[in-house]
Amino acid sequence: MVKETITAEPTTAHPLAKTNPTKTSLTKTVTAKAVTAAALALSALALAGVAHADGRTMPDVTGKGLVSAYQALNYDTTIQFKDGLGARRLVLWPGSWKVCGQNPAPGTPLEGKKITLTVVKDHEQCGAPAAG
C-alpha cells in the first residue's frame, strides 16, 4: 500500500478567523491495484509448467472441448492448432472449438515433442469437408 501525504497551507487568513490559520494535512491512501494484478498474473504464469518439459505423457484430448484440452495439457501455450476442415482458420475463442485429432498420440512421452491439435468449431463435424 502506498501512502501519499498532501499538505496545504492557506496563504491568507480568513477575515473572520479568530486565530492564525494552521497547517492542514490530508492523508490519502493510494492502492496499487494494477501492480498487484500484474504480480499475480506473473506468478500464475511462473507456476504453470510447459507440458513437454515436465516428463508427462500426452493425455487423450480427442473429442474434448479446446478449453478442457488446454487444462489437460497444463495450459501449454506452445500447442499448435490445425483446422480440421482445412480452411486455415485461426482459433480466437477456444471455448467454441473442439479437438478432433492430436499429435502425438495418447500415452506418448511429451519430452521435447511438439503438440498439434486438429480442431473444428463445436457445431461442426470432425473430418467434414470445408464449405466452399
PDB file of C-alpha atoms in Angstrom:
ATOM      1  CA  MET A   1       0.000   0.000   0.000  1.00  0.00           C
ATOM      2  CA  VAL A   2       1.388   3.394  -0.982  1.00  0.00           C
ATOM      3  CA  LYS A   3       0.608   6.421   1.187  1.00  0.00           C
ATOM      4  CA  GLU A   4       0.837   9.940  -0.148  1.00  0.00           C
ATOM      5  CA  THR A   5       0.661  12.947   2.164  1.00  0.00           C
ATOM      6  CA  ILE A   6      -0.592  16.230   0.769  1.00  0.00           C
ATOM      7  CA  THR A   7      -0.049  19.345   2.878  1.00  0.00           C
ATOM      8  CA  ALA A   8      -1.865  22.577   2.086  1.00  0.00           C
ATOM      9  CA  GLU A   9      -1.113  25.966   3.687  1.00  0.00           C
ATOM     10  CA  PRO A  10      -3.501  28.861   3.221  1.00  0.00           C
ATOM     11  CA  THR A  11      -1.720  31.987   2.068  1.00  0.00           C
ATOM     12  CA  THR A  12      -4.050  34.493   3.757  1.00  0.00           C
ATOM     13  CA  ALA A  13      -6.119  34.277   6.905  1.00  0.00           C
ATOM     14  CA  HIS A  14      -9.855  34.322   6.692  1.00  0.00           C
ATOM     15  CA  PRO A  15     -11.085  37.764   7.848  1.00  0.00           C
ATOM     16  CA  LEU A  16     -13.394  36.228  10.461  1.00  0.00           C
ATOM     17  CA  ALA A  17     -10.797  33.808  11.812  1.00  0.00           C
ATOM     18  CA  LYS A  18     -10.007  34.460  15.491  1.00  0.00           C
ATOM     19  CA  THR A  19      -6.708  32.574  15.373  1.00  0.00           C
ATOM     20  CA  ASN A  20      -3.937  32.187  12.867  1.00  0.00           C
ATOM     21  CA  PRO A  21      -4.608  29.542  10.252  1.00  0.00           C
ATOM     22  CA  THR A  22      -2.875  26.278  10.909  1.00  0.00           C
ATOM     23  CA  LYS A  23      -1.475  23.755   8.532  1.00  0.00           C
ATOM     24  CA  THR A  24      -3.984  21.230   7.367  1.00  0.00           C
ATOM     25  CA  SER A  25      -2.798  17.781   6.484  1.00  0.00           C
ATOM     26  CA  LEU A  26      -4.706  15.443   4.273  1.00  0.00           C
ATOM     27  CA  THR A  27      -3.529  11.864   4.051  1.00  0.00           C
ATOM     28  CA  LYS A  28      -4.661   9.959   1.018  1.00  0.00           C
ATOM     29  CA  THR A  29      -4.115   6.228   0.616  1.00  0.00           C
ATOM     30  CA  VAL A  30      -3.474   5.009  -2.893  1.00  0.00           C
ATOM     31  CA  THR A  31      -3.880   1.308  -3.588  1.00  0.00           C
ATOM     32  CA  ALA A  32      -1.681  -0.061  -6.322  1.00  0.00           C
ATOM     33  CA  LYS A  33      -4.198  -2.493  -7.832  1.00  0.00           C
ATOM     34  CA  ALA A  34      -2.505  -2.594 -11.210  1.00  0.00           C
ATOM     35  CA  VAL A  35       0.816  -3.608  -9.665  1.00  0.00           C
ATOM     36  CA  THR A  36      -0.875  -6.288  -7.572  1.00  0.00           C
ATOM     37  CA  ALA A  37      -2.748  -7.672 -10.575  1.00  0.00           C
ATOM     38  CA  ALA A  38       0.444  -7.767 -12.644  1.00  0.00           C
ATOM     39  CA  ALA A  39       2.316  -9.568  -9.869  1.00  0.00           C
ATOM     40  CA  LEU A  40      -0.460 -12.161  -9.542  1.00  0.00           C
ATOM     41  CA  ALA A  41      -0.540 -12.720 -13.302  1.00  0.00           C
ATOM     42  CA  LEU A  42       3.235 -13.220 -13.443  1.00  0.00           C
ATOM     43  CA  SER A  43       3.185 -15.628 -10.507  1.00  0.00           C
ATOM     44  CA  ALA A  44       0.408 -17.650 -12.185  1.00  0.00           C
ATOM     45  CA  LEU A  45       2.475 -17.880 -15.365  1.00  0.00           C
ATOM     46  CA  ALA A  46       5.529 -18.942 -13.393  1.00  0.00           C
ATOM     47  CA  LEU A  47       3.577 -21.757 -11.733  1.00  0.00           C
ATOM     48  CA  ALA A  48       2.092 -23.091 -14.972  1.00  0.00           C
ATOM     49  CA  GLY A  49       4.516 -25.648 -16.345  1.00  0.00           C
ATOM     50  CA  VAL A  50       5.162 -26.311 -20.005  1.00  0.00           C
ATOM     51  CA  ALA A  51       3.580 -29.631 -20.987  1.00  0.00           C
ATOM     52  CA  HIS A  52       6.531 -31.000 -22.938  1.00  0.00           C
ATOM     53  CA  ALA A  53       9.082 -30.165 -20.233  1.00  0.00           C
ATOM     54  CA  ASP A  54       7.627 -31.918 -17.200  1.00  0.00           C
ATOM     55  CA  GLY A  55       8.109 -35.602 -18.086  1.00  0.00           C
ATOM     56  CA  ARG A  56       4.395 -36.301 -18.526  1.00  0.00           C
ATOM     57  CA  THR A  57       2.740 -38.327 -21.222  1.00  0.00           C
ATOM     58  CA  MET A  58       0.281 -36.995 -23.773  1.00  0.00           C
ATOM     59  CA  PRO A  59      -3.291 -37.261 -22.467  1.00  0.00           C
ATOM     60  CA  ASP A  60      -6.182 -38.285 -24.714  1.00  0.00           C
ATOM     61  CA  VAL A  61      -7.902 -34.981 -25.551  1.00  0.00           C
ATOM     62  CA  THR A  62      -9.667 -36.106 -28.751  1.00  0.00           C
ATOM     63  CA  GLY A  63     -13.382 -35.308 -28.580  1.00  0.00           C
ATOM     64  CA  LYS A  64     -12.936 -32.774 -25.757  1.00  0.00           C
ATOM     65  CA  GLY A  65     -13.597 -29.066 -25.917  1.00  0.00           C
ATOM     66  CA  LEU A  66     -10.495 -26.984 -26.517  1.00  0.00           C
ATOM     67  CA  VAL A  67     -10.625 -25.416 -23.046  1.00  0.00           C
ATOM     68  CA  SER A  68     -10.665 -28.888 -21.444  1.00  0.00           C
ATOM     69  CA  ALA A  69      -7.765 -29.929 -23.677  1.00  0.00           C
ATOM     70  CA  TYR A  70      -5.783 -26.876 -22.508  1.00  0.00           C
ATOM     71  CA  GLN A  71      -6.453 -27.856 -18.901  1.00  0.00           C
ATOM     72  CA  ALA A  72      -5.292 -31.421 -19.526  1.00  0.00           C
ATOM     73  CA  LEU A  73      -2.080 -30.040 -21.062  1.00  0.00           C
ATOM     74  CA  ASN A  74      -1.386 -27.632 -18.171  1.00  0.00           C
ATOM     75  CA  TYR A  75      -2.281 -24.587 -20.298  1.00  0.00           C
ATOM     76  CA  ASP A  76       0.758 -25.086 -22.518  1.00  0.00           C
ATOM     77  CA  THR A  77       0.993 -22.065 -24.814  1.00  0.00           C
ATOM     78  CA  THR A  78       3.189 -23.855 -27.358  1.00  0.00           C
ATOM     79  CA  ILE A  79       0.326 -26.014 -28.657  1.00  0.00           C
ATOM     80  CA  GLN A  80      -0.258 -25.624 -32.386  1.00  0.00           C
ATOM     81  CA  PHE A  81      -3.700 -25.889 -33.966  1.00  0.00           C
ATOM     82  CA  LYS A  82      -4.658 -27.338 -37.320  1.00  0.00           C
ATOM     83  CA  ASP A  83      -8.050 -26.518 -38.811  1.00  0.00           C
ATOM     84  CA  GLY A  84      -9.873 -29.837 -39.177  1.00  0.00           C
ATOM     85  CA  LEU A  85     -11.774 -28.539 -42.195  1.00  0.00           C
ATOM     86  CA  GLY A  86      -8.617 -27.401 -43.977  1.00  0.00           C
ATOM     87  CA  ALA A  87      -9.816 -23.809 -44.143  1.00  0.00           C
ATOM     88  CA  ARG A  88      -6.758 -22.409 -42.252  1.00  0.00           C
ATOM     89  CA  ARG A  89      -8.960 -20.655 -39.697  1.00  0.00           C
ATOM     90  CA  LEU A  90      -7.379 -19.241 -36.548  1.00  0.00           C
ATOM     91  CA  VAL A  91      -8.613 -20.165 -33.085  1.00  0.00           C
ATOM     92  CA  LEU A  92      -9.541 -16.868 -31.475  1.00  0.00           C
ATOM     93  CA  TRP A  93     -12.082 -18.095 -28.908  1.00  0.00           C
ATOM     94  CA  PRO A  94     -11.056 -21.559 -27.579  1.00  0.00           C
ATOM     95  CA  GLY A  95     -14.427 -22.078 -25.889  1.00  0.00           C
ATOM     96  CA  SER A  96     -16.124 -22.528 -29.259  1.00  0.00           C
ATOM     97  CA  TRP A  97     -13.779 -25.229 -30.640  1.00  0.00           C
ATOM     98  CA  LYS A  98     -13.379 -28.974 -30.063  1.00  0.00           C
ATOM     99  CA  VAL A  99     -10.494 -31.387 -30.646  1.00  0.00           C
ATOM    100  CA  CYS A 100     -10.810 -33.921 -33.499  1.00  0.00           C
ATOM    101  CA  GLY A 101      -7.275 -35.254 -33.506  1.00  0.00           C
ATOM    102  CA  GLN A 102      -3.954 -34.944 -31.760  1.00  0.00           C
ATOM    103  CA  ASN A 103      -0.275 -35.459 -32.366  1.00  0.00           C
ATOM    104  CA  PRO A 104       1.472 -37.069 -30.521  1.00  0.00           C
ATOM    105  CA  ALA A 105      -0.842 -39.967 -29.756  1.00  0.00           C
ATOM    106  CA  PRO A 106      -2.177 -40.523 -26.217  1.00  0.00           C
ATOM    107  CA  GLY A 107       0.395 -42.068 -23.887  1.00  0.00           C
ATOM    108  CA  THR A 108       3.416 -40.714 -25.806  1.00  0.00           C
ATOM    109  CA  PRO A 109       6.064 -39.079 -23.576  1.00  0.00           C
ATOM    110  CA  LEU A 110       5.898 -35.299 -24.090  1.00  0.00           C
ATOM    111  CA  GLU A 111       9.604 -34.637 -23.522  1.00  0.00           C
ATOM    112  CA  GLY A 112      10.722 -32.487 -26.476  1.00  0.00           C
ATOM    113  CA  LYS A 113       7.594 -33.178 -28.549  1.00  0.00           C
ATOM    114  CA  LYS A 114       5.593 -30.561 -30.421  1.00  0.00           C
ATOM    115  CA  ILE A 115       1.875 -30.765 -29.738  1.00  0.00           C
ATOM    116  CA  THR A 116      -0.573 -30.269 -32.593  1.00  0.00           C
ATOM    117  CA  LEU A 117      -4.323 -30.454 -32.081  1.00  0.00           C
ATOM    118  CA  THR A 118      -6.675 -30.735 -35.039  1.00  0.00           C
ATOM    119  CA  VAL A 119      -9.773 -28.693 -34.195  1.00  0.00           C
ATOM    120  CA  VAL A 120     -13.175 -27.698 -35.574  1.00  0.00           C
ATOM    121  CA  LYS A 121     -15.870 -25.401 -34.225  1.00  0.00           C
ATOM    122  CA  ASP A 122     -18.269 -27.001 -31.734  1.00  0.00           C
ATOM    123  CA  HIS A 123     -21.179 -27.182 -34.199  1.00  0.00           C
ATOM    124  CA  GLU A 124     -19.074 -28.796 -36.951  1.00  0.00           C
ATOM    125  CA  GLN A 125     -18.311 -32.452 -37.535  1.00  0.00           C
ATOM    126  CA  CYS A 126     -14.766 -33.736 -37.458  1.00  0.00           C
ATOM    127  CA  GLY A 127     -13.465 -34.602 -40.911  1.00  0.00           C
ATOM    128  CA  ALA A 128     -16.245 -32.799 -42.760  1.00  0.00           C
ATOM    129  CA  PRO A 129     -15.147 -31.047 -45.991  1.00  0.00           C
ATOM    130  CA  ALA A 130     -14.682 -27.305 -45.867  1.00  0.00           C
ATOM    131  CA  ALA A 131     -17.562 -25.238 -47.168  1.00  0.00           C
ATOM    132  CA  GLY A 132     -16.679 -23.509 -50.441  1.00  0.00           C
TER     133      GLY A 132
END
